[in-house]
Amino acid sequence: MNRMPIGQYIPGDSLIHHLDARVKLIAFILLISTIILTDSVPGYCSLMVLTAGLLFVSKVKLKTALGFIQSLFLFLMVIFVMNTLFFDSAQPICSWWIFHISLGGMAQGANVVLRVIFLMIFSSVLMATTAPMEAAFALKSLLRPLQYIRIPTEDLAIMISVAVQFIPVLMEETEMIRKAQTARGAKFESARLREKAASVMPLVIPIFLGAFRRADELSLAMEARGYRGGKNRTQNKQKPLRKQDILALLTAAAVCFIQAYAF
Amino acid sequence: MLQNIQLVIDTAIADAYYMGKILYPENFKDIEPEKKINANHIPQTCGESENVSIFCDRVYWKAKTAMVMRSIDGKGISYSYAFEGSIDLSLDDVSICIAQGEMVAILGHNGSGKSTLVKHFDALLSLQKGSLKVAGLDANNTDRIWELRKKCGMVFQNPDNQFVSSIVDEDIAFGLENYDTPIEQIPSKVSEALALVGMSGFEKKSPHMLSGGQKQRIALASVLALEPEIIVFDESTAMLDPEGRKEVITTIRRLHDNEHKTIILISHYMEEAVFADRIYIMKNGRILAQGTPREILTDQVLLAEARLLPPLPVRIYYDLQKAGIILRHCPLTEEELVEELCRLN
Ligand SMILES: Nc1ncnc2c1ncn2[C@@H]1O[C@H](COP(=O)(O)OP(=O)(O)OP(=O)(O)O)[C@@H](O)[C@H]1O
Ligand SMILES: [Mg+2]
């Protein structure tokens, strides 16, 4: 357990670390829209440059930012292959039964995979540079309008922030259970669909039970430390945005705009 | 010499009784000192200094619970997870009394109700039957649950399931924020708490990167930040390696000795219970016995009934006895064992 799990905050002193968390969240949303709007080679090239710049400024290591991809590799491969095989194109390179391999399909597959990768990199940078409770606080203040329709935004914010931190723990546990069940003879790698489906159960049930147990213990620990919902907690004073925050926000908006219209 | 000891004990009882009666008449109602604790109760065979020391400990505790404020004062607590009034009881008429500043170990087999009992102390379970006072607050009073939880902190078993933040200082601040601590006081309280567990300078670390023992000490710091009077450890060392266990136990003992916290320690390791002032043994939701570590842990019959294994030195003592080698005293710790063994030749 003693290695840095993926998606963790890494204390640091970079420009991005010091930005207001609200700004980071909004900029993140803007960048995601940028990713979705991009679908050309020059577009991806410029995204790449942007990513390199972001990693440089935030001092987040490339290895950290790509940490997710390792565990999602199979998933990404499947997306690519599915797109390649099933994309309904006018001129397939070769066709067999319901499968049509086409350039269009490959491009489509590459498109989706690249988007997911960029999305992962940007989320890694966001998570690596934003302390969880800061993120919760930012989330709370961005969600504030929802208060008017009686959504408990404070609780929601804490809930999301705590849940996000348990993702790496749960992922690790999944890996452990998978190994344990493989050792007992479960066939996850079996080619036959029926066996594969049957092997999922011994994986899913312990994971769910484990997650519930964790949630139960965590809620006890939180209650024992006096948590009683969002009210009555120390209110972090809303700090006004500083010059660099506004600058960062404008940069993100500009990038989004240029990316959307230029490519 | 015997007479001298009796004199000392008599004086101690008398002092304790009269002082206690004046200071806390309330607490004295159910204690009849001169009849119950009497120097005549020293067994006639008591040439053994061991028995005298057991006796002195007991007198000392009686005097202490009578005189000092009680951290935990529970009477007739019963609890059922099924529904109130069910006969399927997880706790069955448990009475427990712990003096301020005491370190008490609760031992018992799996499912004997230890966790169920201590969850009452923190109002994590509400009282179904009986009465319970924690740090002077009535556990039944739902309006003051938050005060009660501040007075009584709890460290759980799995270090990974107690953190709300992946940075140490935010996690410690979580409890403080729940009690609406002014934001400018938070950093200093966080570093004080970290200093108490010997982990100053870990503010910006991630708990996931620390060793098991360090994680539990951070969890302890999170509890300490609220300055509780009582700290409950529910098998907090169970998932640690021997090194981590030692770290945590050393920290707990330091808190008891230097900060005078009331410590309630649930553990499956008899070796940890040796350091307690007093031990409660639980079985099937009931308190089976109560006494000093020397009384309880050397009592093979009692421990067997509770389905517990005596600490290693005690087992060695009895094994040696079977082999015909009689040690003078039954040792509780490894150091004592070594001493006794050296004395053999
Ligand atoms: N949430 C629950 N719902 C129903 N029954 C429970 C629950 N928690 C505990 N019990 C039951 O109550 C009894 C006492 O359990 P408890 O957890 O207090 O024991 P314990 O002494 O802490 O055991 P361990 O050493 O395993 O931690 C057990 O018989 C258990 O099955
Ligand atoms: Mg338990």
XYZ file of C-alpha atoms and ligand atoms in Angstrom:
640
model
C 0.000 0.000 0.000
C 2.992 2.239 0.319
C 3.162 3.595 -3.167
C 1.407 6.740 -4.240
C -2.018 5.708 -5.449
C -3.139 7.312 -8.684
C -5.323 10.379 -8.553
C -3.836 11.657 -5.315
C -3.037 15.177 -4.276
C 0.697 15.775 -4.361
C 1.664 18.738 -2.189
C 3.725 21.198 -4.174
C 4.594 24.798 -4.708
C 3.744 25.404 -8.342
C 1.680 28.171 -9.872
C -1.231 25.763 -10.363
C -1.093 24.558 -6.743
C -1.583 28.107 -5.568
C -4.545 28.887 -7.799
C -7.984 29.167 -6.270
C -9.669 25.777 -6.388
C -12.834 27.260 -7.873
C -10.844 28.620 -10.770
C -9.235 25.237 -11.272
C -12.607 23.532 -11.361
C -14.056 25.969 -13.905
C -10.913 25.843 -16.015
C -11.133 22.058 -15.894
C -14.672 22.137 -17.215
C -13.598 24.536 -19.972
C -10.714 22.271 -20.943
C -12.991 19.251 -21.087
C -15.287 21.104 -23.469
C -12.216 21.916 -25.515
C -11.330 18.240 -25.698
C -14.804 17.338 -26.833
C -14.764 20.012 -29.520
C -11.437 18.829 -30.911
C -11.389 16.213 -33.651
C -8.635 17.070 -36.083
C -4.946 16.253 -36.188
C -3.802 19.863 -35.742
C -6.346 20.135 -32.937
C -4.787 17.234 -31.095
C -1.318 18.607 -31.754
C -2.218 21.862 -30.143
C -3.836 19.997 -27.244
C -0.584 18.109 -26.830
C 1.349 21.372 -26.647
C -1.184 22.678 -24.165
C -0.834 19.553 -22.023
C 2.949 19.783 -22.071
C 2.690 23.389 -20.955
C 0.263 22.483 -18.192
C 2.479 19.686 -16.895
C 5.472 21.994 -16.994
C 3.756 24.788 -15.077
C 2.108 22.465 -12.533
C 5.321 20.427 -12.064
C 3.246 17.248 -12.234
C 5.318 14.383 -13.565
C 4.228 12.816 -16.850
C 4.278 9.431 -15.131
C 1.748 10.635 -12.542
C -0.476 12.152 -15.198
C -0.431 8.939 -17.232
C -0.979 6.740 -14.178
C -4.620 6.157 -15.056
C -3.855 4.939 -18.543
C -1.988 1.916 -17.295
C -5.045 0.568 -15.522
C -7.401 1.633 -18.314
C -5.255 0.238 -21.111
C -7.505 -2.708 -21.835
C -10.588 -0.513 -21.783
C -9.020 1.887 -24.277
C -8.005 -0.966 -26.546
C -11.539 -2.303 -26.538
C -12.954 1.110 -27.445
C -10.536 1.419 -30.316
C -11.211 -2.053 -31.681
C -14.970 -1.734 -31.347
C -14.956 1.558 -33.202
C -12.714 0.163 -35.889
C -14.876 -2.903 -36.435
C -18.379 -1.562 -36.165
C -18.158 1.959 -37.593
C -20.605 2.082 -40.460
C -18.583 3.625 -43.219
C -19.322 3.974 -46.924
C -15.998 2.506 -48.052
C -14.675 -0.196 -45.769
C -11.144 -1.498 -46.391
C -12.399 -4.990 -45.880
C -15.743 -6.372 -44.827
C -16.809 -9.639 -43.275
C -20.242 -10.437 -41.916
C -21.111 -7.510 -39.611
C -17.533 -6.272 -39.303
C -16.375 -3.396 -41.494
C -12.850 -2.217 -41.025
C -12.555 1.294 -42.363
C -10.328 4.299 -42.138
C -13.292 6.252 -40.824
C -13.757 3.747 -38.037
C -10.101 3.852 -37.115
C -10.191 7.615 -36.994
C -13.314 7.487 -34.885
C -11.677 4.986 -32.494
C -8.516 7.057 -32.251
C -10.647 10.101 -31.597
C -12.432 8.557 -28.637
C -9.267 7.050 -27.169
C -7.346 10.295 -27.465
C -10.178 12.187 -25.797
C -10.257 9.793 -22.886
C -6.483 10.037 -22.498
C -6.529 13.836 -22.482
C -9.440 13.813 -20.069
C -7.487 11.534 -17.736
C -4.383 13.706 -17.939
C -6.328 16.853 -17.127
C -8.132 15.210 -14.211
C -4.836 13.889 -12.877
C -3.363 17.364 -12.966
C -6.453 18.780 -11.244
C -6.364 16.124 -8.518
C -2.609 16.277 -8.061
C -2.661 20.020 -7.514
C -5.842 20.496 -5.465
C -6.109 19.421 -1.838
C -9.276 17.348 -1.307
C -10.913 19.608 1.244
C -10.081 22.645 -0.863
C -11.771 20.903 -3.763
C -14.761 20.119 -1.573
C -14.970 23.758 -0.566
C -14.735 24.948 -4.159
C -17.349 22.446 -5.212
C -19.605 23.671 -2.460
C -19.374 27.253 -3.547
C -19.894 26.371 -7.225
C -22.922 24.249 -6.351
C -24.434 26.978 -4.243
C -27.240 27.803 -6.645
C -28.562 24.274 -6.025
C -29.272 25.266 -2.445
C -32.346 27.044 -3.667
C -33.879 23.788 -4.760
C -33.054 22.326 -1.351
C -30.089 20.219 -2.293
C -27.695 19.905 0.665
C -24.696 21.230 -1.211
C -22.320 21.093 1.760
C -22.922 17.414 2.345
C -22.800 16.738 -1.354
C -19.428 18.449 -1.673
C -17.892 16.513 1.226
C -19.423 13.311 -0.072
C -17.915 13.728 -3.510
C -14.526 14.706 -2.175
C -14.362 11.725 0.206
C -15.646 9.336 -2.445
C -13.033 10.421 -4.954
C -10.316 9.566 -2.475
C -11.560 6.063 -2.093
C -11.339 5.345 -5.826
C -7.648 4.357 -5.695
C -8.211 2.307 -2.545
C -11.080 0.436 -4.187
C -9.108 -0.072 -7.377
C -6.298 -1.593 -5.414
C -8.743 -3.819 -3.593
C -10.266 -4.941 -6.890
C -6.845 -5.955 -8.127
C -6.207 -7.874 -4.906
C -9.529 -9.711 -5.042
C -8.971 -10.528 -8.701
C -5.639 -12.107 -7.838
C -7.116 -13.969 -4.900
C -9.944 -15.379 -7.002
C -7.572 -16.288 -9.820
C -5.525 -18.208 -7.279
C -8.690 -20.082 -6.375
C -9.301 -20.977 -9.982
C -11.587 -18.247 -11.307
C -11.132 -17.880 -15.058
C -11.095 -14.172 -15.862
C -9.033 -14.760 -18.972
C -11.271 -17.475 -20.294
C -12.202 -17.096 -23.942
C -15.658 -18.528 -23.462
C -18.217 -15.879 -22.786
C -20.218 -18.027 -20.411
C -17.242 -18.771 -18.202
C -16.204 -15.161 -18.328
C -19.600 -13.985 -17.192
C -19.661 -16.548 -14.410
C -16.253 -15.429 -13.226
C -17.420 -11.866 -12.784
C -19.640 -12.700 -9.820
C -16.856 -13.804 -7.449
C -15.198 -10.502 -8.297
C -18.166 -8.185 -8.019
C -19.628 -9.491 -4.772
C -16.537 -9.146 -2.576
C -15.849 -5.728 -4.068
C -19.302 -4.504 -3.201
C -19.220 -6.036 0.263
C -15.804 -4.518 0.845
C -16.970 -1.115 -0.310
C -20.007 -1.220 1.949
C -17.898 -2.248 4.922
C -15.475 0.570 4.243
C -18.296 3.068 3.891
C -19.775 1.871 7.152
C -16.525 2.203 9.056
C -15.750 5.559 7.523
C -19.141 6.954 8.444
C -18.650 5.754 12.030
C -15.226 7.372 12.144
C -16.640 10.615 10.757
C -19.490 10.630 13.235
C -17.156 9.860 16.121
C -15.213 12.947 15.154
C -18.309 15.064 15.419
C -19.533 15.258 11.825
C -23.184 16.178 11.753
C -23.780 17.330 8.229
C -22.601 20.474 6.575
C -24.098 22.920 9.020
C -22.288 24.031 12.175
C -18.922 23.447 10.559
C -16.161 26.012 10.491
C -16.971 28.193 7.526
C -13.997 28.718 5.347
C -14.097 32.400 4.462
C -14.720 32.931 0.801
C -11.489 34.482 -0.420
C -11.883 36.913 -3.303
C -10.208 35.913 -6.556
C -6.710 37.282 -6.972
C -5.097 38.653 -10.114
C -3.450 35.371 -11.076
C -6.735 33.504 -10.593
C -8.567 35.776 -13.008
C -5.660 35.567 -15.426
C -5.753 31.763 -15.313
C -9.470 31.745 -15.897
C -9.141 34.072 -18.903
C -6.351 31.908 -20.304
C -8.481 28.796 -20.046
C -11.421 30.557 -21.713
C -9.166 31.854 -24.480
C -7.677 28.413 -25.083
C -11.142 26.924 -25.284
C -12.267 29.598 -27.732
C -9.215 29.389 -29.998
C -9.237 25.615 -29.986
C -12.897 25.505 -30.915
C -12.659 27.968 -33.788
C -9.155 27.475 -35.149
C -9.278 23.714 -35.527
C 6.765 -6.136 57.931
C 3.272 -7.444 57.425
C 2.008 -5.193 60.161
C 3.638 -2.218 58.548
C 1.884 -2.900 55.282
C -1.441 -3.291 57.019
C -0.944 0.003 58.714
C -0.189 1.696 55.410
C -3.256 0.205 53.796
C -5.498 1.105 56.697
C -4.321 4.662 56.581
C -4.770 4.819 52.833
C -8.320 3.513 53.043
C -9.236 5.857 55.816
C -7.744 8.834 54.004
C -9.388 7.951 50.760
C -12.698 7.360 52.422
C -12.896 10.556 54.359
C -11.574 12.752 51.609
C -13.838 11.094 49.115
C -16.863 11.412 51.308
C -16.333 15.094 51.691
C -15.518 15.787 48.052
C -17.910 13.438 46.265
C -20.673 12.297 48.583
C -22.627 11.185 45.508
C -20.094 8.588 44.495
C -19.954 7.104 47.945
C -23.488 5.926 48.151
C -22.759 2.524 46.689
C -19.423 1.967 48.362
C -19.173 0.741 51.909
C -15.493 1.178 52.431
C -14.762 -0.018 55.901
C -16.683 -3.207 55.412
C -15.742 -4.016 51.849
C -12.166 -2.988 51.687
C -10.566 -3.937 54.876
C -7.034 -4.792 55.705
C -8.345 -8.047 57.173
C -9.062 -9.108 53.646
C -5.397 -9.689 53.053
C -5.115 -13.446 52.865
C -3.469 -14.964 55.885
C -0.840 -16.550 53.701
C 0.222 -13.231 52.482
C 3.877 -13.440 53.091
C 4.046 -13.094 49.341
C 4.692 -9.552 48.314
C 2.739 -10.283 45.148
C -0.586 -10.630 46.915
C 0.018 -7.496 48.863
C 0.734 -5.587 45.725
C -2.447 -6.908 44.112
C -4.347 -5.871 47.160
C -2.794 -2.425 47.245
C -3.663 -1.952 43.590
C -7.247 -2.839 44.266
C -7.506 -0.570 47.260
C -5.882 2.167 45.257
C -8.429 1.746 42.493
C -11.387 1.683 44.851
C -10.128 4.813 46.513
C -9.508 6.406 43.147
C -12.920 5.682 41.624
C -14.502 6.873 44.821
C -12.528 10.077 44.973
C -11.768 10.996 41.449
C -14.273 11.881 38.782
C -15.401 8.907 36.798
C -14.804 9.032 33.087
C -17.158 6.176 32.373
C -19.955 5.197 34.685
C -22.299 2.637 33.202
C -24.858 0.515 34.988
C -26.947 -2.354 33.654
C -26.344 -1.671 29.984
C -28.077 -4.142 27.681
C -28.179 -3.942 23.929
C -29.656 -5.934 21.091
C -28.965 -5.318 17.422
C -32.215 -7.026 16.450
C -34.712 -4.724 18.121
C -35.152 -3.120 21.492
C -36.341 -5.653 24.036
C -35.246 -8.666 21.975
C -33.785 -11.580 23.890
C -30.927 -11.884 21.411
C -28.640 -9.681 23.467
C -25.212 -8.513 22.316
C -24.703 -6.786 25.656
C -26.296 -8.236 28.730
C -26.484 -6.164 31.903
C -23.005 -4.710 31.707
C -21.800 -2.403 34.454
C -18.502 -0.680 34.000
C -16.790 2.102 35.887
C -13.587 3.765 34.803
C -11.827 6.491 36.733
C -10.416 9.575 35.109
C -6.861 8.994 33.954
C -7.137 5.237 34.146
C -5.934 2.897 31.431
C -8.328 0.009 31.080
C -8.066 -2.942 28.726
C -11.161 -4.818 27.588
C -10.478 -8.375 26.512
C -12.788 -11.024 25.133
C -13.232 -13.502 22.312
C -14.629 -12.523 18.914
C -18.208 -11.379 19.164
C -18.126 -10.997 22.942
C -19.524 -7.485 22.642
C -16.468 -5.314 23.170
C -17.096 -3.061 20.191
C -20.774 -2.879 20.987
C -19.933 -1.697 24.491
C -17.459 0.987 23.514
C -19.727 2.298 20.761
C -22.065 3.282 23.577
C -19.332 5.415 25.117
C -19.239 7.522 21.971
C -23.013 7.531 21.500
C -22.532 5.704 18.212
C -25.138 3.311 19.555
C -27.932 4.663 21.650
C -28.690 3.242 25.033
C -31.507 0.694 25.096
C -31.398 -0.249 28.734
C -29.403 0.922 31.737
C -27.648 4.183 32.413
C -24.382 5.581 31.183
C -22.422 8.676 32.015
C -19.411 9.625 29.936
C -17.181 12.381 31.275
C -20.087 13.504 33.395
C -22.489 13.720 30.446
C -25.548 11.545 30.220
C -25.310 9.385 27.098
C -29.083 9.372 26.825
C -29.272 13.083 26.308
C -29.416 13.441 22.536
C -28.992 17.211 22.703
C -25.497 16.866 24.061
C -24.248 14.019 21.877
C -21.816 16.390 20.150
C -20.286 17.462 23.414
C -19.999 13.837 24.415
C -18.271 12.876 21.188
C -15.796 15.653 21.733
C -14.978 14.338 25.195
C -14.608 10.766 23.995
C -12.507 10.050 20.912
C -12.229 6.770 19.109
C -9.557 5.126 16.963
C -10.755 2.201 14.859
C -9.192 -0.916 13.483
C -8.558 -0.290 9.820
C -6.266 2.681 9.311
C -7.393 3.065 5.687
C -11.042 3.599 6.524
C -10.653 6.560 8.850
C -9.259 9.261 6.635
C -11.485 11.857 5.045
C -8.658 13.611 3.275
C -5.516 12.451 1.564
C -3.473 15.097 3.330
C -2.649 14.767 6.982
C -3.401 18.326 8.066
C -6.772 18.463 6.314
C -7.733 15.200 7.929
C -6.870 16.440 11.400
C -8.662 19.710 10.702
C -11.842 17.820 9.778
C -12.737 17.152 13.411
C -11.898 20.704 14.422
C -14.088 22.100 11.649
C -16.962 19.941 12.829
C -16.805 21.790 16.134
C -16.723 25.166 14.456
C -13.189 25.975 15.585
C -12.138 29.469 14.476
C -10.116 29.035 11.316
C -7.057 30.885 12.621
C -6.664 28.436 15.511
C -6.722 25.345 13.338
C -3.072 25.208 12.152
C -1.661 25.496 15.669
C -4.019 22.829 16.992
C -3.074 20.534 14.138
C 0.625 20.833 14.847
C 0.064 20.369 18.581
C -1.828 17.142 17.925
C 0.900 15.899 15.599
C 3.542 16.678 18.217
C 1.628 14.608 20.768
C 1.902 11.506 18.599
C 5.494 12.259 17.672
C 4.800 13.066 14.039
C 5.538 16.753 13.741
C 6.345 17.806 10.219
C 3.972 15.333 8.552
C 1.341 18.014 7.881
C 1.534 17.878 4.107
C 2.095 14.146 3.752
C -0.468 11.747 2.374
C -1.649 9.099 4.846
C -1.530 6.535 2.030
C 2.217 6.903 1.851
C 2.800 6.162 5.537
C 3.368 2.901 7.349
C 0.509 1.238 9.224
C 1.782 2.425 12.595
C 2.145 5.963 11.302
C -1.353 5.897 9.820
C -2.839 4.888 13.161
C -0.875 7.626 14.905
C -2.290 10.155 12.434
C -5.775 8.810 13.141
C -4.960 9.248 16.821
C -3.781 12.806 16.207
C -7.090 13.546 14.469
C -8.836 12.438 17.629
C -6.416 14.261 19.939
C -6.925 17.559 18.162
C -10.343 17.758 19.804
C -8.678 17.434 23.226
C -10.796 14.524 24.434
C -10.726 13.284 28.000
C -11.222 9.674 26.988
C -9.739 7.826 24.031
C -11.042 4.441 22.954
C -8.884 2.154 20.827
C -11.005 -0.534 19.200
C -8.412 -3.089 18.109
C -6.339 -0.286 16.670
C -3.238 -2.444 16.534
C -4.872 -5.528 15.017
C -3.873 -4.797 11.438
C -0.339 -3.621 12.169
C 2.999 -5.390 11.984
C 4.911 -5.843 15.273
C 6.912 -2.698 14.634
C 3.800 -0.574 14.064
C 2.105 -2.118 17.061
C 4.976 -1.129 19.287
C 4.898 2.430 17.945
C 1.204 2.781 18.648
C 1.344 1.194 22.100
C 4.261 3.398 23.104
C 2.289 6.445 21.990
C -0.784 5.296 23.912
C 1.226 4.751 27.059
C 2.824 8.160 26.731
C -0.611 9.785 26.441
C -1.697 7.954 29.549
C 1.407 8.777 31.589
C 2.046 12.357 30.480
C -1.294 13.719 29.311
C -3.377 11.814 31.867
C -5.915 10.748 29.285
C -8.371 8.025 30.179
C -7.509 5.147 27.864
C -9.795 2.278 26.924
C -7.942 -0.364 24.984
C -9.596 -3.243 23.185
C -7.082 -5.748 21.990
C -6.515 -9.364 21.129
C -2.898 -9.129 22.193
C -2.534 -10.002 25.867
C 0.932 -8.464 25.755
C -0.694 -5.047 25.325
C -3.138 -5.499 28.171
C -0.245 -5.997 30.590
C 0.359 -2.249 30.617
C -3.196 -1.401 31.630
C -4.137 -0.335 35.148
C -7.107 -2.635 35.061
C -8.621 -5.285 32.824
C -12.209 -6.190 32.063
C -12.907 -9.618 30.602
C -16.013 -10.043 28.484
C -17.785 -13.185 27.391
C -21.035 -13.496 25.442
C -22.034 -9.904 26.103
C -21.341 -10.037 29.829
C -18.501 -8.902 32.037
C -16.870 -12.055 33.289
C -14.248 -10.537 35.539
C -12.438 -7.357 36.364
C -9.132 -6.728 38.083
C -5.488 -5.780 37.775
C -3.404 -7.355 35.003
C -1.603 -9.437 37.592
C -4.830 -10.849 38.946
C -6.474 -11.490 35.611
C -3.698 -12.520 33.293
C -2.189 -15.065 35.646
C -5.550 -16.746 36.222
C -5.471 -19.650 33.786
C -8.916 -20.931 34.688
C -10.559 -17.574 34.149
C -8.817 -16.967 30.836
C -9.714 -20.430 29.604
C -13.325 -19.770 30.441
C -13.185 -16.553 28.462
C -11.535 -18.463 25.603
C -8.394 -16.372 25.811
C -4.765 -17.373 25.828
C -2.589 -16.051 28.672
C 0.428 -13.909 27.713
C 3.517 -15.865 26.711
C 5.472 -15.368 29.984
C 2.500 -16.696 31.952
C 2.216 -19.725 29.693
C 5.914 -20.385 30.131
C 5.525 -20.072 33.894
C 2.834 -22.741 33.987
C 4.661 -24.979 31.513
C 7.746 -24.798 33.673
C 5.629 -25.596 36.688
C 4.365 -28.719 34.949
C 7.941 -29.705 34.260
C 8.713 -29.283 37.928
C 10.505 -25.969 37.724
C 8.867 -23.548 40.100
C 9.481 -19.855 39.631
C 8.897 -17.621 42.632
C 6.495 -15.265 40.922
C 4.406 -15.540 37.846
C 5.980 -13.109 35.358
C 3.788 -10.882 33.173
C 6.333 -9.306 30.875
C 9.341 -10.708 29.090
C 11.640 -8.670 31.329
C 10.092 -10.194 34.419
C 10.408 -13.652 32.919
C 14.093 -13.129 32.221
C 14.581 -11.858 35.767
C 12.816 -14.869 37.263
C 14.749 -17.267 35.077
C 18.011 -15.669 36.103
C 17.065 -16.053 39.701
C 16.774 -19.824 39.212
C 20.483 -20.409 39.429
N -24.203 -4.344 13.040
C -24.560 -5.487 13.650
N -25.750 -6.070 13.378
C -26.129 -7.212 13.983
N -25.391 -7.858 14.868
C -24.192 -7.359 15.196
C -23.709 -6.135 14.599
N -22.494 -5.878 15.086
C -22.221 -6.861 15.955
N -23.231 -7.750 16.024
C -23.283 -8.937 16.892
O -23.122 -8.522 18.226
C -22.252 -9.364 18.935
C -21.112 -8.585 19.536
O -20.339 -8.041 18.489
P -19.121 -7.069 18.724
O -18.710 -6.523 17.398
O -19.452 -6.092 19.776
O -18.016 -8.074 19.262
P -16.477 -7.808 19.521
O -16.199 -8.254 20.911
O -16.118 -6.425 19.184
O -15.803 -8.823 18.523
P -14.463 -8.674 17.684
O -13.367 -9.107 18.570
O -14.670 -9.631 16.554
O -14.358 -7.275 17.237
C -21.800 -10.432 17.956
O -22.526 -11.605 18.211
C -22.145 -9.880 16.601
O -22.529 -10.913 15.741
Mg -14.888 -5.469 17.694
